């Protein structure tokens, strides 16, 4: 919670944040910086020379498939600057892990090359944990039905409309047996929240 997002508009703040990252690296003798989500955090790799340690980037999906490509599509002056920084940052990364082949291909398309080390690490589930007793983890839902949780934040980026369309296609027996739970806590887009609630 210490580091504020990389910002081109607030370049002075960004430079201060780099100093904080350098201080943390030095204080705790950090050997590798692992960036867990590309947008906007991959941009810190732009400062690799100053940070002076290897950088690993993990992409998750929306970051390199939707959000970052939008900067490349919209030709405003600010977006052209952002694109320049993303290209530079991606080229300085030492290793890339992605959760799908499409993400890996998207990074290559965006910056024209891939880091020397790339790996696809699928986002999996712990089947044994799911099959074990999960009573302690149950949500407090005022219903005896089994439920299916949609944990994505309530933002247009995550297309909850598609999930609702898919639910409508399920057989009646499943619709009667399960409750479908969406998370809306902390949604900043009230209009989108109301739209989804309406659907």
mmCIF file of C-alpha atoms in Angstrom, residues 9 21 27 33 40 83 139:
data_model
loop_
_atom_site.group_PDB
_atom_site.id
_atom_site.type_symbol
_atom_site.label_atom_id
_atom_site.label_comp_id
_atom_site.label_asym_id
_atom_site.label_seq_id
_atom_site.Cartn_x
_atom_site.Cartn_y
_atom_site.Cartn_z
ATOM 1 C CA UNK A 9 0.709 13.197 -15.874
ATOM 2 C CA UNK A 21 11.024 1.369 -4.619
ATOM 3 C CA UNK A 27 16.700 -1.977 2.683
ATOM 4 C CA UNK A 33 10.991 -7.463 -8.618
ATOM 5 C CA UNK A 40 -0.203 0.018 -15.002
ATOM 6 C CA UNK A 83 2.452 3.550 -25.626
ATOM 7 C CA UNK A 139 -20.804 -16.452 2.763
#
